[in-house]
mmCIF file of C-alpha atoms in Angstrom:
data_model
loop_
_atom_site.group_PDB
_atom_site.id
_atom_site.type_symbol
_atom_site.label_atom_id
_atom_site.label_comp_id
_atom_site.label_asym_id
_atom_site.label_seq_id
_atom_site.Cartn_x
_atom_site.Cartn_y
_atom_site.Cartn_z
ATOM 1 C CA MET A 1 16.561 46.828 65.928
ATOM 2 C CA SER A 2 19.831 46.653 67.868
ATOM 3 C CA SER A 3 18.472 46.659 71.403
ATOM 4 C CA ILE A 4 20.010 44.117 73.781
ATOM 5 C CA MET A 5 18.322 42.237 76.598
ATOM 6 C CA LEU A 6 20.312 40.403 79.253
ATOM 7 C CA LYS A 7 18.180 37.995 81.269
ATOM 8 C CA SER A 8 19.544 36.514 84.526
ATOM 9 C CA LEU A 9 23.059 36.075 83.108
ATOM 10 C CA SER A 10 25.574 34.231 85.264
ATOM 11 C CA LYS A 11 29.147 33.103 84.673
ATOM 12 C CA GLN A 12 30.848 30.520 86.873
ATOM 13 C CA TYR A 13 34.468 29.437 86.404
ATOM 14 C CA THR A 14 34.738 27.445 89.642
ATOM 15 C CA ASN A 15 32.290 25.421 91.692
ATOM 16 C CA ASP A 16 32.045 27.911 94.545
ATOM 17 C CA LYS A 17 32.059 31.403 93.042
ATOM 18 C CA TYR A 18 30.237 33.286 90.273
ATOM 19 C CA THR A 19 32.173 35.884 88.283
ATOM 20 C CA LEU A 20 28.799 37.268 87.158
ATOM 21 C CA ASP A 21 25.716 36.611 89.227
ATOM 22 C CA ASP A 22 22.166 37.027 87.887
ATOM 23 C CA ILE A 23 22.765 40.030 85.598
ATOM 24 C CA SER A 24 19.658 41.508 83.956
ATOM 25 C CA LEU A 25 19.599 44.684 81.857
ATOM 26 C CA GLU A 26 17.890 46.183 78.826
ATOM 27 C CA ILE A 27 20.132 48.253 76.532
ATOM 28 C CA LYS A 28 18.086 50.438 74.238
ATOM 29 C CA ASP A 29 18.451 50.690 70.491
ATOM 30 C CA LYS A 30 21.180 53.250 69.586
ATOM 31 C CA GLU A 31 22.087 53.765 73.255
ATOM 32 C CA PHE A 32 25.669 54.328 74.461
ATOM 33 C CA LEU A 33 25.974 52.229 77.613
ATOM 34 C CA VAL A 34 29.154 52.252 79.690
ATOM 35 C CA LEU A 35 30.064 49.332 81.956
ATOM 36 C CA LEU A 36 32.128 50.904 84.731
ATOM 37 C CA GLY A 37 33.884 49.185 87.599
ATOM 38 C CA PRO A 38 37.192 48.131 89.150
ATOM 39 C CA SER A 39 39.405 45.406 87.708
ATOM 40 C CA GLY A 40 37.960 41.944 88.266
ATOM 41 C CA CYS A 41 34.338 43.064 88.667
ATOM 42 C CA GLY A 42 33.180 41.099 85.597
ATOM 43 C CA LYS A 43 32.581 43.888 83.085
ATOM 44 C CA SER A 44 34.849 42.478 80.339
ATOM 45 C CA THR A 45 33.449 38.988 80.919
ATOM 46 C CA LEU A 46 29.943 40.384 80.414
ATOM 47 C CA LEU A 47 31.006 42.079 77.172
ATOM 48 C CA ARG A 48 32.531 38.824 75.870
ATOM 49 C CA MET A 49 29.335 36.930 76.712
ATOM 50 C CA ILE A 50 27.356 39.398 74.609
ATOM 51 C CA ALA A 51 29.889 38.963 71.804
ATOM 52 C CA GLY A 52 29.653 35.167 72.032
ATOM 53 C CA ILE A 53 33.328 34.551 72.810
ATOM 54 C CA GLU A 54 32.616 33.613 76.434
ATOM 55 C CA GLU A 55 30.317 30.710 77.297
ATOM 56 C CA ILE A 56 27.179 31.494 79.308
ATOM 57 C CA THR A 57 26.693 29.469 82.481
ATOM 58 C CA GLN A 58 23.066 30.535 82.985
ATOM 59 C CA GLY A 59 20.680 33.054 81.444
ATOM 60 C CA ASP A 60 20.010 34.480 77.996
ATOM 61 C CA VAL A 61 21.298 37.209 75.676
ATOM 62 C CA TYR A 62 18.849 38.745 73.198
ATOM 63 C CA ILE A 63 19.906 41.001 70.328
ATOM 64 C CA GLY A 64 16.728 42.526 68.991
ATOM 65 C CA ASP A 65 14.095 39.833 69.425
ATOM 66 C CA VAL A 66 16.476 36.920 68.879
ATOM 67 C CA CYS A 67 18.068 34.846 71.653
ATOM 68 C CA VAL A 68 21.695 34.504 70.501
ATOM 69 C CA ASN A 69 22.979 32.031 73.106
ATOM 70 C CA GLU A 70 23.613 29.406 70.429
ATOM 71 C CA VAL A 71 24.482 31.846 67.624
ATOM 72 C CA GLU A 72 28.114 32.002 66.480
ATOM 73 C CA PRO A 73 29.938 35.302 67.220
ATOM 74 C CA LYS A 74 30.313 36.067 63.515
ATOM 75 C CA ASP A 75 26.548 35.784 63.030
ATOM 76 C CA ARG A 76 25.444 37.971 65.958
ATOM 77 C CA GLY A 77 25.794 41.275 64.146
ATOM 78 C CA VAL A 78 28.311 42.630 66.656
ATOM 79 C CA ALA A 79 31.825 44.010 66.246
ATOM 80 C CA MET A 80 34.359 44.165 69.055
ATOM 81 C CA VAL A 81 37.233 46.607 69.601
ATOM 82 C CA PHE A 82 39.897 45.321 71.975
ATOM 83 C CA GLN A 83 42.338 47.052 74.302
ATOM 84 C CA ASN A 84 45.371 45.633 72.466
ATOM 85 C CA TYR A 85 44.140 46.558 68.931
ATOM 86 C CA ALA A 86 44.494 42.904 67.712
ATOM 87 C CA LEU A 87 45.847 43.922 64.293
ATOM 88 C CA TYR A 88 47.591 41.422 62.010
ATOM 89 C CA PRO A 89 51.229 42.635 61.817
ATOM 90 C CA HIS A 90 51.904 41.140 58.358
ATOM 91 C CA MET A 91 48.902 42.903 56.771
ATOM 92 C CA THR A 92 48.540 46.516 55.705
ATOM 93 C CA VAL A 93 45.869 48.714 57.243
ATOM 94 C CA PHE A 94 43.678 48.132 54.191
ATOM 95 C CA GLU A 95 44.152 44.363 54.441
ATOM 96 C CA ASN A 96 43.409 44.375 58.168
ATOM 97 C CA MET A 97 40.152 46.216 57.571
ATOM 98 C CA ALA A 98 39.248 43.972 54.625
ATOM 99 C CA TYR A 99 40.028 40.622 56.263
ATOM 100 C CA GLY A 100 36.729 40.116 58.088
ATOM 101 C CA LEU A 101 34.801 41.088 54.959
ATOM 102 C CA LYS A 102 36.730 38.584 52.851
ATOM 103 C CA ILE A 103 35.880 35.839 55.351
ATOM 104 C CA LYS A 104 32.204 36.767 54.915
ATOM 105 C CA LYS A 105 32.708 36.635 51.130
ATOM 106 C CA ILE A 106 31.767 40.290 50.623
ATOM 107 C CA LYS A 107 32.509 41.256 47.017
ATOM 108 C CA LYS A 108 35.679 43.263 46.330
ATOM 109 C CA ALA A 109 33.873 46.408 45.164
ATOM 110 C CA GLU A 110 31.711 46.448 48.285
ATOM 111 C CA ARG A 111 34.774 45.854 50.502
ATOM 112 C CA GLU A 112 36.584 48.793 48.980
ATOM 113 C CA LYS A 113 33.512 51.001 49.319
ATOM 114 C CA ARG A 114 33.116 50.208 53.024
ATOM 115 C CA ILE A 115 36.827 50.655 53.764
ATOM 116 C CA LYS A 116 36.888 53.996 51.958
ATOM 117 C CA ALA A 117 33.855 55.187 53.934
ATOM 118 C CA ALA A 118 35.350 54.090 57.281
ATOM 119 C CA ALA A 119 38.726 55.618 56.435
ATOM 120 C CA ASP A 120 37.027 58.923 55.641
ATOM 121 C CA ILE A 121 35.169 58.898 58.969
ATOM 122 C CA LEU A 122 38.340 58.131 60.948
ATOM 123 C CA GLN A 123 40.674 60.216 58.775
ATOM 124 C CA ILE A 124 43.053 57.322 58.122
ATOM 125 C CA ASP A 125 43.097 57.443 54.293
ATOM 126 C CA PRO A 126 46.871 58.145 54.202
ATOM 127 C CA LEU A 127 47.528 55.066 56.380
ATOM 128 C CA LEU A 128 45.847 52.392 54.263
ATOM 129 C CA LYS A 129 49.099 51.124 52.717
ATOM 130 C CA ARG A 130 51.079 51.099 55.970
ATOM 131 C CA PHE A 131 51.722 48.155 58.283
ATOM 132 C CA PRO A 132 50.809 48.247 62.013
ATOM 133 C CA SER A 133 54.487 48.611 62.974
ATOM 134 C CA GLN A 134 54.498 51.939 61.134
ATOM 135 C CA LEU A 135 51.590 53.355 63.145
ATOM 136 C CA SER A 136 51.337 55.223 66.438
ATOM 137 C CA GLY A 137 49.119 53.937 69.234
ATOM 138 C CA GLY A 138 46.338 56.333 68.315
ATOM 139 C CA GLN A 139 46.511 55.359 64.656
ATOM 140 C CA LYS A 140 46.353 51.662 65.546
ATOM 141 C CA GLN A 141 43.262 52.272 67.637
ATOM 142 C CA ARG A 142 41.598 54.134 64.762
ATOM 143 C CA VAL A 143 42.345 51.185 62.488
ATOM 144 C CA ALA A 144 40.878 48.760 65.024
ATOM 145 C CA ILE A 145 37.724 50.870 65.181
ATOM 146 C CA GLY A 146 37.675 51.093 61.378
ATOM 147 C CA ARG A 147 37.837 47.321 61.123
ATOM 148 C CA ALA A 148 34.715 47.196 63.298
ATOM 149 C CA ILE A 149 32.907 49.893 61.289
ATOM 150 C CA VAL A 150 33.296 48.111 57.924
ATOM 151 C CA LYS A 151 31.366 45.129 59.276
ATOM 152 C CA GLU A 152 28.319 47.413 59.603
ATOM 153 C CA PRO A 153 27.338 45.730 62.879
ATOM 154 C CA LYS A 154 24.151 46.205 64.855
ATOM 155 C CA VAL A 155 26.195 46.629 68.025
ATOM 156 C CA PHE A 156 29.688 47.946 68.790
ATOM 157 C CA LEU A 157 31.425 46.370 71.788
ATOM 158 C CA MET A 158 34.491 48.211 73.108
ATOM 159 C CA ASP A 159 36.726 46.740 75.809
ATOM 160 C CA GLU A 160 38.848 49.543 77.338
ATOM 161 C CA PRO A 161 39.971 50.656 73.861
ATOM 162 C CA LEU A 162 41.819 53.779 75.057
ATOM 163 C CA SER A 163 43.721 52.418 78.050
ATOM 164 C CA ASN A 164 47.003 52.017 76.126
ATOM 165 C CA LEU A 165 47.043 55.643 74.931
ATOM 166 C CA ASP A 166 48.655 58.637 76.595
ATOM 167 C CA ALA A 167 46.454 61.160 78.417
ATOM 168 C CA LYS A 168 46.297 63.728 75.592
ATOM 169 C CA LEU A 169 45.437 61.129 72.969
ATOM 170 C CA ARG A 170 42.856 59.519 75.262
ATOM 171 C CA ASN A 171 41.068 62.842 75.530
ATOM 172 C CA GLU A 172 41.087 63.275 71.752
ATOM 173 C CA MET A 173 39.885 59.723 71.085
ATOM 174 C CA ARG A 174 37.046 60.066 73.622
ATOM 175 C CA ILE A 175 35.691 62.932 71.568
ATOM 176 C CA GLU A 176 36.116 60.941 68.349
ATOM 177 C CA ILE A 177 34.255 57.930 69.776
ATOM 178 C CA LYS A 178 31.403 60.166 70.929
ATOM 179 C CA LYS A 179 31.170 61.698 67.436
ATOM 180 C CA LEU A 180 31.361 58.223 65.905
ATOM 181 C CA HIS A 181 28.380 57.035 67.945
ATOM 182 C CA GLU A 182 26.313 60.015 66.839
ATOM 183 C CA ARG A 183 27.312 59.548 63.215
ATOM 184 C CA LEU A 184 26.780 55.772 62.997
ATOM 185 C CA ASP A 185 23.561 55.859 65.036
ATOM 186 C CA SER A 186 24.293 52.368 66.415
ATOM 187 C CA THR A 187 24.223 50.734 69.839
ATOM 188 C CA PHE A 188 27.518 50.992 71.746
ATOM 189 C CA ILE A 189 28.566 49.064 74.874
ATOM 190 C CA TYR A 190 31.814 50.391 76.293
ATOM 191 C CA VAL A 191 33.878 48.880 79.125
ATOM 192 C CA THR A 192 36.143 51.083 81.240
ATOM 193 C CA HIS A 193 37.468 51.601 84.761
ATOM 194 C CA ASP A 194 37.901 55.339 84.089
ATOM 195 C CA GLN A 195 35.185 57.515 85.651
ATOM 196 C CA VAL A 196 35.911 60.461 83.338
ATOM 197 C CA GLU A 197 35.474 58.268 80.246
ATOM 198 C CA ALA A 198 32.225 56.888 81.623
ATOM 199 C CA VAL A 199 30.711 60.285 82.387
ATOM 200 C CA THR A 200 31.904 61.802 79.096
ATOM 201 C CA LEU A 201 30.681 59.019 76.818
ATOM 202 C CA GLY A 202 27.719 57.264 78.385
ATOM 203 C CA ASP A 203 24.027 57.904 77.875
ATOM 204 C CA ARG A 204 23.778 55.577 80.865
ATOM 205 C CA ILE A 205 26.376 54.039 83.150
ATOM 206 C CA ALA A 206 26.109 50.605 84.768
ATOM 207 C CA ILE A 207 28.446 50.466 87.756
ATOM 208 C CA MET A 208 29.607 46.963 88.622
ATOM 209 C CA ALA A 209 31.275 45.375 91.636
ATOM 210 C CA GLU A 210 31.877 41.726 92.458
ATOM 211 C CA GLY A 211 29.860 40.443 89.522
ATOM 212 C CA LYS A 212 26.724 42.497 90.153
ATOM 213 C CA PHE A 213 25.277 45.867 89.157
ATOM 214 C CA ARG A 214 25.422 48.393 91.982
ATOM 215 C CA GLN A 215 23.662 51.232 90.150
ATOM 216 C CA ILE A 216 22.432 51.975 86.625
ATOM 217 C CA GLY A 217 21.516 55.481 85.500
ATOM 218 C CA THR A 218 22.497 58.559 83.552
ATOM 219 C CA PRO A 219 25.781 60.218 84.546
ATOM 220 C CA MET A 220 23.922 63.026 86.339
ATOM 221 C CA GLU A 221 21.623 60.605 88.177
ATOM 222 C CA ILE A 222 24.593 58.672 89.535
ATOM 223 C CA ILE A 223 26.668 61.742 90.392
ATOM 224 C CA ASP A 224 23.757 63.493 92.077
ATOM 225 C CA CYS A 225 22.375 60.444 93.856
ATOM 226 C CA PRO A 226 24.853 57.559 94.291
ATOM 227 C CA VAL A 227 23.051 54.681 95.981
ATOM 228 C CA ASP A 228 25.871 53.775 98.361
ATOM 229 C CA MET A 229 29.384 54.653 99.498
ATOM 230 C CA PHE A 230 31.051 52.406 96.913
ATOM 231 C CA VAL A 231 29.288 54.104 94.001
ATOM 232 C CA ALA A 232 29.821 57.587 95.471
ATOM 233 C CA ASN A 233 33.547 56.993 95.739
ATOM 234 C CA PHE A 234 33.951 55.214 92.414
ATOM 235 C CA ILE A 235 32.137 57.848 90.354
ATOM 236 C CA SER A 236 34.007 60.693 92.075
ATOM 237 C CA SER A 237 37.309 61.939 90.688
ATOM 238 C CA PRO A 238 39.046 63.025 92.879
ATOM 239 C CA PRO A 239 37.660 60.734 95.605
ATOM 240 C CA ILE A 240 34.764 61.880 97.763
ATOM 241 C CA ASN A 241 35.520 62.988 101.331
ATOM 242 C CA TYR A 242 33.987 60.862 104.091
ATOM 243 C CA MET A 243 33.509 62.251 107.609
ATOM 244 C CA ASP A 244 31.959 61.009 110.854
ATOM 245 C CA ALA A 245 28.762 62.967 111.458
ATOM 246 C CA SER A 246 25.344 62.964 113.109
ATOM 247 C CA LEU A 247 21.824 64.092 112.197
ATOM 248 C CA ILE A 248 20.136 67.018 113.974
ATOM 249 C CA GLN A 249 16.621 68.419 113.595
ATOM 250 C CA ARG A 250 16.032 72.167 113.911
ATOM 251 C CA ASP A 251 12.988 74.163 112.827
ATOM 252 C CA ASN A 252 11.573 71.245 110.839
ATOM 253 C CA GLN A 253 14.829 70.932 108.929
ATOM 254 C CA VAL A 254 17.310 68.040 109.034
ATOM 255 C CA TYR A 255 20.974 69.007 109.351
ATOM 256 C CA VAL A 256 24.211 67.063 109.311
ATOM 257 C CA GLU A 257 26.520 68.048 112.131
ATOM 258 C CA VAL A 258 30.277 67.668 111.795
ATOM 259 C CA ASP A 259 32.147 68.907 114.885
ATOM 260 C CA GLY A 260 29.625 71.638 115.584
ATOM 261 C CA VAL A 261 29.310 72.748 111.942
ATOM 262 C CA LEU A 262 25.746 72.341 110.633
ATOM 263 C CA LEU A 263 25.232 71.384 106.996
ATOM 264 C CA GLU A 264 21.840 71.735 105.334
ATOM 265 C CA THR A 265 20.281 68.677 103.722
ATOM 266 C CA ASN A 266 17.136 67.925 101.765
ATOM 267 C CA LEU A 267 16.370 64.852 103.873
ATOM 268 C CA PRO A 268 12.771 64.334 105.032
ATOM 269 C CA LEU A 269 12.034 64.534 108.755
ATOM 270 C CA GLU A 270 11.130 60.835 108.800
ATOM 271 C CA VAL A 271 14.821 59.970 108.562
ATOM 272 C CA MET A 272 15.226 61.160 112.144
ATOM 273 C CA GLU A 273 12.989 58.322 113.317
ATOM 274 C CA GLN A 274 15.548 55.827 112.080
ATOM 275 C CA ALA A 275 18.307 57.683 113.973
ATOM 276 C CA PRO A 276 21.043 55.814 112.124
ATOM 277 C CA GLU A 277 24.735 56.268 112.664
ATOM 278 C CA ILE A 278 25.822 58.187 109.594
ATOM 279 C CA VAL A 279 28.810 59.089 107.458
ATOM 280 C CA ALA A 280 28.792 62.391 105.556
ATOM 281 C CA GLY A 281 30.123 62.361 101.994
ATOM 282 C CA ILE A 282 31.260 65.635 100.405
ATOM 283 C CA ARG A 283 32.771 65.910 96.950
ATOM 284 C CA PRO A 284 35.980 68.010 96.727
ATOM 285 C CA GLU A 285 34.341 70.405 94.247
ATOM 286 C CA HIS A 286 31.669 71.219 96.825
ATOM 287 C CA CYS A 287 34.257 72.389 99.376
ATOM 288 C CA PHE A 288 36.073 75.706 99.655
ATOM 289 C CA LEU A 289 38.830 77.346 101.674
ATOM 290 C CA THR A 290 37.935 80.431 103.674
ATOM 291 C CA GLU A 291 39.524 82.982 105.996
ATOM 292 C CA ASP A 292 36.420 82.804 108.186
ATOM 293 C CA SER A 293 36.586 80.090 110.845
ATOM 294 C CA GLU A 294 32.837 80.231 111.529
ATOM 295 C CA ASP A 295 30.920 77.308 109.989
ATOM 296 C CA ALA A 296 34.193 75.854 108.757
ATOM 297 C CA LEU A 297 36.561 73.106 109.886
ATOM 298 C CA ALA A 298 40.167 73.772 110.870
ATOM 299 C CA MET A 299 42.577 71.693 108.794
ATOM 300 C CA GLU A 300 46.245 71.491 107.842
ATOM 301 C CA VAL A 301 47.727 71.392 104.326
ATOM 302 C CA LEU A 302 49.515 68.165 103.414
ATOM 303 C CA PHE A 303 50.308 68.963 99.762
ATOM 304 C CA THR A 304 48.778 70.446 96.632
ATOM 305 C CA GLU A 305 48.193 68.804 93.261
ATOM 306 C CA ILE A 306 47.881 71.071 90.230
ATOM 307 C CA ILE A 307 45.543 69.773 87.501
ATOM 308 C CA GLY A 308 45.349 72.236 84.620
ATOM 309 C CA THR A 309 43.589 75.354 85.875
ATOM 310 C CA ASP A 310 42.432 73.597 89.051
ATOM 311 C CA VAL A 311 44.283 72.589 92.178
ATOM 312 C CA LEU A 312 43.538 69.771 94.602
ATOM 313 C CA VAL A 313 44.459 70.839 98.108
ATOM 314 C CA HIS A 314 45.096 67.717 100.182
ATOM 315 C CA LEU A 315 44.405 68.421 103.843
ATOM 316 C CA LYS A 316 44.697 66.674 107.172
ATOM 317 C CA TYR A 317 41.590 66.702 109.353
ATOM 318 C CA LYS A 318 42.245 65.046 112.715
ATOM 319 C CA THR A 319 43.467 61.604 111.647
ATOM 320 C CA SER A 320 41.784 61.638 108.222
ATOM 321 C CA SER A 321 42.555 63.136 104.822
ATOM 322 C CA PHE A 322 40.331 65.679 103.078
ATOM 323 C CA ILE A 323 40.491 67.123 99.548
ATOM 324 C CA VAL A 324 39.334 70.527 98.346
ATOM 325 C CA LYS A 325 39.149 71.205 94.594
ATOM 326 C CA LYS A 326 39.386 74.857 93.608
ATOM 327 C CA SER A 327 40.617 77.187 90.889
ATOM 328 C CA PHE A 328 44.382 77.496 90.804
ATOM 329 C CA THR A 329 44.725 81.073 92.046
ATOM 330 C CA GLN A 330 47.245 80.629 94.849
ATOM 331 C CA THR A 331 49.628 78.124 96.363
ATOM 332 C CA TYR A 332 49.518 76.499 99.775
ATOM 333 C CA ALA A 333 52.495 75.446 101.869
ATOM 334 C CA LYS A 334 52.800 72.132 103.662
ATOM 335 C CA GLY A 335 51.699 72.549 107.266
ATOM 336 C CA GLN A 336 49.709 75.719 106.550
ATOM 337 C CA LYS A 337 46.578 76.079 108.698
ATOM 338 C CA VAL A 338 43.362 76.627 106.703
ATOM 339 C CA ASN A 339 39.590 76.572 107.192
ATOM 340 C CA ALA A 340 37.518 74.319 104.950
ATOM 341 C CA GLY A 341 33.860 75.103 104.306
ATOM 342 C CA ILE A 342 31.198 72.979 102.620
ATOM 343 C CA SER A 343 28.575 74.258 100.172
ATOM 344 C CA ALA A 344 24.995 74.012 101.422
ATOM 345 C CA ASN A 345 22.824 71.081 100.306
ATOM 346 C CA HIS A 346 25.713 69.206 98.720
ATOM 347 C CA VAL A 347 26.320 66.684 101.470
ATOM 348 C CA HIS A 348 25.523 63.008 100.905
ATOM 349 C CA VAL A 349 24.341 61.123 103.984
ATOM 350 C CA PHE A 350 25.152 57.423 104.303
ATOM 351 C CA ASP A 351 23.915 54.919 106.852
ATOM 352 C CA ARG A 352 27.120 53.686 108.495
ATOM 353 C CA GLN A 353 25.829 50.133 108.845
ATOM 354 C CA THR A 354 24.324 49.552 105.397
ATOM 355 C CA GLN A 355 26.424 52.188 103.548
ATOM 356 C CA LYS A 356 23.242 53.189 101.684
ATOM 357 C CA ASN A 357 22.641 56.823 100.735
ATOM 358 C CA LEU A 358 19.739 58.172 102.805
ATOM 359 C CA ARG A 359 19.129 60.869 100.177
ATOM 360 C CA CYS A 360 18.459 58.237 97.529
ATOM 361 C CA ARG A 361 16.060 55.874 99.168
ATOM 362 C CA PRO A 362 13.666 54.081 96.775
#
């Protein structure tokens, strides 16, 4: 079993502040869990605590049924892939992949068998006699992953392994890592600050901020029902649009009103009793530009951003910015007047004071 249980984990570097504060989570056997959050939120520290290379201030880490707090990193059955590859420059690819096995006194024939199998999976057979200086960034990352594979670990720990690669190679390596997880049938914990990586790779995503979990769920659960404004913005790429709004009840239906435009919601009538001050959140992909001014908001084009076959139209609405994501079928000039509409039942409603999503109440 390669399940992982984190029980009330905390990490304190100074007397007055915890980097991680009372973290508890169960990671299922063979699951691909992504730790997602901004820089400094504690996600890499948490990964290192699981690996055993960061001391635990409080709490316990279980791998399977065994508490590994006092177990040496090499004996935990985990393998870690770092952002900077961490390859030995004076060793060939083969020697880099073999080094950890030699330390464990794995016999030569078994070492060669494992390296051959990993090289086949990662398609790096032709690179085995090269030195790291002779490799591209993508090839180095494959070698670093191969070095982890040959250890046949219970758990793979990956700390932003693709952040040093260019955009095209990142996309390719994401696919390879996903295939690798399916092929190895092992537990993966993957740290990133990239929302696209998280959604593409994760069976579940744990979003972190300031040393705590803000929300844990499948990609669709988090996208469809972010618990608060921080999560909604962090999981949205491009960023979610926020607008001042109010709640209105008509014909036993709750609507969000933005400057006279009514937006349908699936909120229960009871929410009207709270009568909170609200903020409406609308993802750019749930907006559209229309010639019709009815049930739309008048805006002005600031600039456009072409992304493949899509375009992000950046707009000015009063004193705020607003983004519409649409198919790239026409261009828009700076200063052009447009009408922005919002698709029905796609508005998120946040309590202004607590920033909690009223659609996702427990």
